[in-house]
PDB file of C-alpha atoms in Angstrom:
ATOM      1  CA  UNK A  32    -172.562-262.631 127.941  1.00  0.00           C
ATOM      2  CA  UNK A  33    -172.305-261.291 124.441  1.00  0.00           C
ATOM      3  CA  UNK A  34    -174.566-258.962 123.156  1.00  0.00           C
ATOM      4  CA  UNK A  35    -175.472-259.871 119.548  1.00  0.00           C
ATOM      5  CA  UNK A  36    -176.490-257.018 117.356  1.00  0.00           C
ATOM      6  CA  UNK A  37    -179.478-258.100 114.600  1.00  0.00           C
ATOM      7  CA  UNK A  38    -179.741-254.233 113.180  1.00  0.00           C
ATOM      8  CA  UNK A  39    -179.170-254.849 109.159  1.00  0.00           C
ATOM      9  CA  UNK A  40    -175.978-253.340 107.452  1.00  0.00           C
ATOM     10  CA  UNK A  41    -177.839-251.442 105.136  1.00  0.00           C
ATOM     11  CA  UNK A  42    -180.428-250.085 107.453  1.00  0.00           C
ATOM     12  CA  UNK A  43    -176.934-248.568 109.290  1.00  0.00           C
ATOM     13  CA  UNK A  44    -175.508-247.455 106.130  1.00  0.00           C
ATOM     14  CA  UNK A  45    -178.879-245.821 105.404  1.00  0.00           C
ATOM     15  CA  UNK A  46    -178.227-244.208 108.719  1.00  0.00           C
ATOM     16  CA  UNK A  47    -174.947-243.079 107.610  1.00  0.00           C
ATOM     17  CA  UNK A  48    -175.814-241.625 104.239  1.00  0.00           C
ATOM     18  CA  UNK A  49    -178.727-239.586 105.891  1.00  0.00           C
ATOM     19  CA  UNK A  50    -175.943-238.507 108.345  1.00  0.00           C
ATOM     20  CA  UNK A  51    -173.821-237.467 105.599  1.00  0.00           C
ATOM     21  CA  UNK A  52    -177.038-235.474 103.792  1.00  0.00           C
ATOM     22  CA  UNK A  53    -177.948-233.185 106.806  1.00  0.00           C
ATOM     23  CA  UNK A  54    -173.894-232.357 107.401  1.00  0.00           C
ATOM     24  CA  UNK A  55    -173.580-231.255 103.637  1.00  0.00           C
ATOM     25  CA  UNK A  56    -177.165-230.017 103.396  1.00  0.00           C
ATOM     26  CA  UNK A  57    -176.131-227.679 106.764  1.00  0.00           C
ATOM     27  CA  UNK A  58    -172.591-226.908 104.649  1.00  0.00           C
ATOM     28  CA  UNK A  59    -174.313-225.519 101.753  1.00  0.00           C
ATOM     29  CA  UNK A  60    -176.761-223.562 103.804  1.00  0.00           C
ATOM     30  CA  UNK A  61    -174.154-221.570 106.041  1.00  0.00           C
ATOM     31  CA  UNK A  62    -171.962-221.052 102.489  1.00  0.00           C
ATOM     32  CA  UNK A  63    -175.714-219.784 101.054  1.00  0.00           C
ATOM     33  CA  UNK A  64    -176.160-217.279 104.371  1.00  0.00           C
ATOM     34  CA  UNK A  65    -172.513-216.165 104.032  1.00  0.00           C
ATOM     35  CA  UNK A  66    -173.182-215.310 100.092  1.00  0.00           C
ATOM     36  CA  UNK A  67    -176.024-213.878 101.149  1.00  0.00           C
ATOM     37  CA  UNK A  68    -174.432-211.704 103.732  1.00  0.00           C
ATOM     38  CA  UNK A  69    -171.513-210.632 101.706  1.00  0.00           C
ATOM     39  CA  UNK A  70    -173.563-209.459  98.880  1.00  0.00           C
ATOM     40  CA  UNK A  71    -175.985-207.546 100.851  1.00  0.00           C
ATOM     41  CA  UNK A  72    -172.425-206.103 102.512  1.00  0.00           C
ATOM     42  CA  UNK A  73    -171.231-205.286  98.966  1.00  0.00           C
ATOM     43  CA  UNK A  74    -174.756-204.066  97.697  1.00  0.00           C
ATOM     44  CA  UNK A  75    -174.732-201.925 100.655  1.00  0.00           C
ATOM     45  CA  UNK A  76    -171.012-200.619 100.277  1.00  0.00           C
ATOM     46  CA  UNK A  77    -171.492-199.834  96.458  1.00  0.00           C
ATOM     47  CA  UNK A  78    -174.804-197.751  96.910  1.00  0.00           C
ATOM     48  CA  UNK A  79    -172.831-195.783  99.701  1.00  0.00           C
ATOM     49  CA  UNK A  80    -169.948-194.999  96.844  1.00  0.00           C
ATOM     50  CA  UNK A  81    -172.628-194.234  94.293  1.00  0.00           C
ATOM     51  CA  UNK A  82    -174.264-191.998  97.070  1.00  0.00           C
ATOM     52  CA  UNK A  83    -170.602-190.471  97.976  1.00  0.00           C
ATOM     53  CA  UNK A  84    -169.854-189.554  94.137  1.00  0.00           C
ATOM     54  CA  UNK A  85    -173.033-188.416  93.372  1.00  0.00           C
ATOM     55  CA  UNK A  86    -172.671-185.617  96.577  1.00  0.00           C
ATOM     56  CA  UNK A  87    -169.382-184.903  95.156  1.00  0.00           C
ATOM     57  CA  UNK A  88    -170.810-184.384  91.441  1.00  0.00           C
ATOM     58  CA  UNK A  89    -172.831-182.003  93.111  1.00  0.00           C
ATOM     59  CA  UNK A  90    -170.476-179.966  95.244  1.00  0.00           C
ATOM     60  CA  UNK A  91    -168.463-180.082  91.944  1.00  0.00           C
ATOM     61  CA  UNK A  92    -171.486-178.585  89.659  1.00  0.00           C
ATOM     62  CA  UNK A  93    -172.105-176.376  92.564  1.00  0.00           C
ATOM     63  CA  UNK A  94    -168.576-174.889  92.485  1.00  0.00           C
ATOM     64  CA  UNK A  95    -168.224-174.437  89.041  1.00  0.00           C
ATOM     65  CA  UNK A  96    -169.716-170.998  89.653  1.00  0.00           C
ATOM     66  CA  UNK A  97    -166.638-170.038  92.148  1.00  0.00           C
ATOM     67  CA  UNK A  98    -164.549-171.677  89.602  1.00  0.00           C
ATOM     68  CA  UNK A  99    -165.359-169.562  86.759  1.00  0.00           C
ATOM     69  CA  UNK A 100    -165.185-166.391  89.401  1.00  0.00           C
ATOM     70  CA  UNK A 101    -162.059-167.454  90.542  1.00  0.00           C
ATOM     71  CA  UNK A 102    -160.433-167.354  86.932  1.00  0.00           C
ATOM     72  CA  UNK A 103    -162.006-164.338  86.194  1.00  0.00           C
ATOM     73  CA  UNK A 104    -160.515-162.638  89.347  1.00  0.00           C
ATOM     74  CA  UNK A 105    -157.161-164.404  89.035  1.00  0.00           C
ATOM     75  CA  UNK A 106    -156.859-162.714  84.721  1.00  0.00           C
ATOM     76  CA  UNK A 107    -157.923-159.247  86.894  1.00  0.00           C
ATOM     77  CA  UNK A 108    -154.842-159.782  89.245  1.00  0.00           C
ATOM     78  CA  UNK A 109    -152.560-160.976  86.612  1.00  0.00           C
ATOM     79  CA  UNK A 110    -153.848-157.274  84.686  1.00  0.00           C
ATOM     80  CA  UNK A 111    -153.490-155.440  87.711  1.00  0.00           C
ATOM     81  CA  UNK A 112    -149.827-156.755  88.501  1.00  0.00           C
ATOM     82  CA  UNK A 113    -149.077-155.755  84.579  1.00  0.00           C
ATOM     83  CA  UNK A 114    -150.666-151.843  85.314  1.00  0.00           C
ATOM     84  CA  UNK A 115    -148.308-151.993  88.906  1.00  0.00           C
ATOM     85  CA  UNK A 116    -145.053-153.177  87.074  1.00  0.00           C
ATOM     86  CA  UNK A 117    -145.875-150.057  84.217  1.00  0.00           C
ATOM     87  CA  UNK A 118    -146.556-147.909  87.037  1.00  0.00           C
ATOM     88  CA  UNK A 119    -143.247-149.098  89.000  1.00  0.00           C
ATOM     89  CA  UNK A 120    -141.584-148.134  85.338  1.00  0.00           C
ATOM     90  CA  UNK A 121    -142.952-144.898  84.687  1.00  0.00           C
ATOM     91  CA  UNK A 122    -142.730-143.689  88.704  1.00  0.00           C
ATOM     92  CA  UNK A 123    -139.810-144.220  90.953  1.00  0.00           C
ATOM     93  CA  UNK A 124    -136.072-143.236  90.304  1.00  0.00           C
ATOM     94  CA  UNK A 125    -134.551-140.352  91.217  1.00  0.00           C
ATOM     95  CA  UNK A 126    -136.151-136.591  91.128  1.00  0.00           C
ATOM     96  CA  UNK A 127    -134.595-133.346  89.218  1.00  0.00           C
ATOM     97  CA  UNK A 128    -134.188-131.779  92.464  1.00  0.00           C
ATOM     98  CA  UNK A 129    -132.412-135.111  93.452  1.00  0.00           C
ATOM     99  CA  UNK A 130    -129.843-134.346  90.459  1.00  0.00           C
ATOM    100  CA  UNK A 131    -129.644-130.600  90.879  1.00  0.00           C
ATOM    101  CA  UNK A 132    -128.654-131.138  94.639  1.00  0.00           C
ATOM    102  CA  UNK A 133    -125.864-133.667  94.151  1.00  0.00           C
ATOM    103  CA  UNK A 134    -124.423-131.487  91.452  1.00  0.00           C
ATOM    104  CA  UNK A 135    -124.308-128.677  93.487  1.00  0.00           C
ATOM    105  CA  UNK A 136    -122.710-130.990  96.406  1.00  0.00           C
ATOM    106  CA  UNK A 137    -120.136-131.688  93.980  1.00  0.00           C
ATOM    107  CA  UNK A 138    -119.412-128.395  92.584  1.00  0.00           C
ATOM    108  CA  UNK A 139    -116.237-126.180  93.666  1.00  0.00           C
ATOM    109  CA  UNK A 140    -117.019-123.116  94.863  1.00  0.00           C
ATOM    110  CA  UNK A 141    -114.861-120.853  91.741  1.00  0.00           C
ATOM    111  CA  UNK A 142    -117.466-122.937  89.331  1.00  0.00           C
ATOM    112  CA  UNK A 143    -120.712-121.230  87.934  1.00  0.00           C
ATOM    113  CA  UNK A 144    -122.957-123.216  85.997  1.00  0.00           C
ATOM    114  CA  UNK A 145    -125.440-121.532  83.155  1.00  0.00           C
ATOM    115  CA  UNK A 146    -126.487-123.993  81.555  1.00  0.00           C
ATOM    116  CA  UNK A 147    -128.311-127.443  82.142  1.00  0.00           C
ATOM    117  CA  UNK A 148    -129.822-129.817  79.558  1.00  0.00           C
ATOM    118  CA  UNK A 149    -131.750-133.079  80.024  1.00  0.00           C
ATOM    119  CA  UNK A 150    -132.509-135.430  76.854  1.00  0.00           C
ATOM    120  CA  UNK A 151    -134.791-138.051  78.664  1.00  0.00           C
ATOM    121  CA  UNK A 152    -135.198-141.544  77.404  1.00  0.00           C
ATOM    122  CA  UNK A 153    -138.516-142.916  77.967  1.00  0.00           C
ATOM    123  CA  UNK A 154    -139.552-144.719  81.169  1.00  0.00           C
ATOM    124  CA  UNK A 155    -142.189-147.395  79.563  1.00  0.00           C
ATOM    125  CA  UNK A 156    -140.917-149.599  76.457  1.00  0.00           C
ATOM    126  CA  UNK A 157    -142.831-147.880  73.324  1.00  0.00           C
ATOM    127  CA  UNK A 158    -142.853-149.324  69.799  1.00  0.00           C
ATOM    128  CA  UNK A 159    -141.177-146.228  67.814  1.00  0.00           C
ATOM    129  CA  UNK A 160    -143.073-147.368  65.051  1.00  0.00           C
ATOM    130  CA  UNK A 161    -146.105-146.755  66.989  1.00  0.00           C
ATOM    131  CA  UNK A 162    -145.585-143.449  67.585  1.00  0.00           C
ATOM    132  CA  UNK A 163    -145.329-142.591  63.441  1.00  0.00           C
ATOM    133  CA  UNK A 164    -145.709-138.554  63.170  1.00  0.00           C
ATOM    134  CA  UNK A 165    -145.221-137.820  67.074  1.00  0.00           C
ATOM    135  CA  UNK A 166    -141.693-136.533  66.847  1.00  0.00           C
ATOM    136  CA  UNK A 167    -142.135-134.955  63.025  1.00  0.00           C
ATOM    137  CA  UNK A 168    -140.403-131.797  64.704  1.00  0.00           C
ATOM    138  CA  UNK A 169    -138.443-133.021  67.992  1.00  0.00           C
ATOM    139  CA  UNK A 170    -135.975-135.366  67.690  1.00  0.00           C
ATOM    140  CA  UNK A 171    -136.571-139.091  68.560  1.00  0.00           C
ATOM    141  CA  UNK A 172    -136.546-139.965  72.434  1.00  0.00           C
ATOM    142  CA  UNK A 173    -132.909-141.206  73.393  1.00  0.00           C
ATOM    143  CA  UNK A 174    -132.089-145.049  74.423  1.00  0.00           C
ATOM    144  CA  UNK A 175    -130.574-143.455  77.350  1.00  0.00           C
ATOM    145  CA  UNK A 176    -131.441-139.884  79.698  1.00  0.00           C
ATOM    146  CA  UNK A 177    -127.756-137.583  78.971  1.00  0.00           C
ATOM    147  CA  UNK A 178    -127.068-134.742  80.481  1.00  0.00           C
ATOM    148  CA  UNK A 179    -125.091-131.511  79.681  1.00  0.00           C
ATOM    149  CA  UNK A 180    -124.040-128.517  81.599  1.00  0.00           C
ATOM    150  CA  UNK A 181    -122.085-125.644  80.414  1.00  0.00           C
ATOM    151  CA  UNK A 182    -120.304-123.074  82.510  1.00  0.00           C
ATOM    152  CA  UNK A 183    -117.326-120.797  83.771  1.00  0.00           C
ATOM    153  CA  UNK A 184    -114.772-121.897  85.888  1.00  0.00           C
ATOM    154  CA  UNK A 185    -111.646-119.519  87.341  1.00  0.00           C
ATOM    155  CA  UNK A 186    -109.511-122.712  87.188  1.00  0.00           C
ATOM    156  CA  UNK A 187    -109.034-125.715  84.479  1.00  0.00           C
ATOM    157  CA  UNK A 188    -108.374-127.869  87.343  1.00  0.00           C
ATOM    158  CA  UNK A 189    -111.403-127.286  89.073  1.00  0.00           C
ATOM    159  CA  UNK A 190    -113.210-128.414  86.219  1.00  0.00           C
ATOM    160  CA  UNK A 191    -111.367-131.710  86.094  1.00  0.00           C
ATOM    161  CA  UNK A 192    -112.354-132.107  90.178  1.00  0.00           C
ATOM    162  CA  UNK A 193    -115.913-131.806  88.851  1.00  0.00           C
ATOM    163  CA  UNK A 194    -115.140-134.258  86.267  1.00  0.00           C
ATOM    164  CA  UNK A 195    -113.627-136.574  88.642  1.00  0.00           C
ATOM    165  CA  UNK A 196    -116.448-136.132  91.436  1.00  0.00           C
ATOM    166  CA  UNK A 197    -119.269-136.879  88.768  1.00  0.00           C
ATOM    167  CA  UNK A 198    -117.796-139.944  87.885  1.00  0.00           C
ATOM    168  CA  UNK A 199    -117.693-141.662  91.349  1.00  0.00           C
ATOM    169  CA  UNK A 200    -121.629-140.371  92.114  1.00  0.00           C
ATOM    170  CA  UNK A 201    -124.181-142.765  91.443  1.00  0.00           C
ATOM    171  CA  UNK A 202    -126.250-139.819  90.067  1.00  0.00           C
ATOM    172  CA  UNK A 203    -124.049-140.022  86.839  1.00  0.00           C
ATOM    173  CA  UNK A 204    -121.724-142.027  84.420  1.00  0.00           C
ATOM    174  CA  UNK A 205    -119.506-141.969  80.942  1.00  0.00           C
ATOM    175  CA  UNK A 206    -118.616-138.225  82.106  1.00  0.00           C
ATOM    176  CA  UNK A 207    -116.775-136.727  79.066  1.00  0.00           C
ATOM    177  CA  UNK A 208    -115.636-133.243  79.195  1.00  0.00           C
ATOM    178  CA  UNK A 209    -116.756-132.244  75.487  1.00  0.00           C
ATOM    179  CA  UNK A 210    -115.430-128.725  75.854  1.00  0.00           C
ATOM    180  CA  UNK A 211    -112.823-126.024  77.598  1.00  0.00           C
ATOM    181  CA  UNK A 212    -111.468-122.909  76.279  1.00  0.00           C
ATOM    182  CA  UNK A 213    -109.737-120.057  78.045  1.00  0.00           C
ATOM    183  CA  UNK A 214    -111.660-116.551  77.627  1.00  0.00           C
ATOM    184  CA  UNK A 215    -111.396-113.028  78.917  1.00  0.00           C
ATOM    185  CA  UNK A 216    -114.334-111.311  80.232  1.00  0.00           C
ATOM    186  CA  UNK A 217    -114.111-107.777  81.310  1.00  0.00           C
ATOM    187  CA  UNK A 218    -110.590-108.190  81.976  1.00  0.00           C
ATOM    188  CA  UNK A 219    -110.868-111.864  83.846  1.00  0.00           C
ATOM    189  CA  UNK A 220    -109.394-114.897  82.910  1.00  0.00           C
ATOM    190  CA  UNK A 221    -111.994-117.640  82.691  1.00  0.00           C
ATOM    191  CA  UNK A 222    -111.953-121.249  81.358  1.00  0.00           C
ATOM    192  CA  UNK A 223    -115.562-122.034  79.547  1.00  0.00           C
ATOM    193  CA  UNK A 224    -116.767-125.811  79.632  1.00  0.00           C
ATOM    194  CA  UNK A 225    -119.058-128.090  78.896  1.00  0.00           C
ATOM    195  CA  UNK A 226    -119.602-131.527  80.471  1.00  0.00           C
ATOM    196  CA  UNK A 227    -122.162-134.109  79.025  1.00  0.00           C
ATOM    197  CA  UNK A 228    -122.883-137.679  80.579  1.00  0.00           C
ATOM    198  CA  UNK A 229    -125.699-140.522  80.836  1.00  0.00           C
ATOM    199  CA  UNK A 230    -127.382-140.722  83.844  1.00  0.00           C
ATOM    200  CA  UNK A 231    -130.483-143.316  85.088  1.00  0.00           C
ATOM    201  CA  UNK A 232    -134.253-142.638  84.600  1.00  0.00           C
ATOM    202  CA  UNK A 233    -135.429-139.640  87.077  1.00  0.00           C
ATOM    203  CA  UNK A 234    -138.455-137.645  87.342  1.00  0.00           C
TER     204      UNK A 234
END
């Protein structure tokens, strides 16, 4: 038997459209909740950023102290390394004893010094100009120390060995022999001399 349906087509299209209501009605809703929820989320993340750079403005302002110390100390160490490199200039290098001892290492035995002169350079760099008036009666400092000794020797040819030995010692260079003559002194033959030559920066 067949089971006849009397319901009216536009009661069940009424139906329908209700249907159709509470699905999109329940659509827009969970979108609403979602919006909702993401910009709570994002409210939430940006006052935690504003929070985080605010602490760090603080730190920052709070440092600028240490900053300021920091430069100070760091124009102190750059002065101090300046007053260690003029000390490093000014000390070091070899001593007069230092020179006086090699010379007599090199020395032959017949040879007598009597006579040593120095004619330092100076060990800091010094504007000349600066110095107006200081060397009215001495002669102006010299780019470079020299160094002159004058003696007696029994032999000529020990005075070129002396030559020859100063030039291979680190103590000394540009060796010249500026002077030798034969003399007689209370009956002995002796050669005079005089040796001059550059030497480094020494004490």
């Amino acid at each position: 038997m067949r089971v006849i349906d009397f319901t009216p087509q536009w009661y069940l299209e009424t139906l329908a459209e209700r249907r159709g209501s509470r699905f999109r009605l329940t659509g827009l809703l969970i979108a609403l909740a979602m919006m909702i929820v993401c910009s709570v989320q994002a409210t939430s993340f940006s006052n935690a950023a504003i929070a985080d750079l605010n602490l760090l403005q603080e730190s920052f302002h709070a440092q600028s102290g240490l900053v300021g110390r920091l430069d100070q100390l760091d124009k102190k160490h750059a002065a101090g390394a300046h007053r260690l490199n003029m000390l490093d200039d000014v000390g070091g290098g070899i001593t007069t004893a230092d020179v006086v001892r090699e010379l007599s290492h090199l020395m032959p035995e017949s040879l007598t010094i009597r006579k040593i002169e120095f004619n330092k350079a100076l060990r800091i760099e010094v504007d000349l100009r600066e110095l107006a008036g200081a060397f009215e009666k001495l002669e102006p400092p010299p780019e470079v120390t020299t160094f002159a000794i004058a003696g007696v020797s029994k032999k000529g040819s020990d005075i070129g060995n002396l030559v020859s030995q100063m030039s291979r010692s680190p103590v000394f260079f540009d060796v010249q022999l500026r002077y030798e003559r034969a003399s007689d002194v209370f009956g002995s033959k002796i050669v005079e001399f005089v040796i001059d030559c550059k030497m480094p920066s020494f004490e």
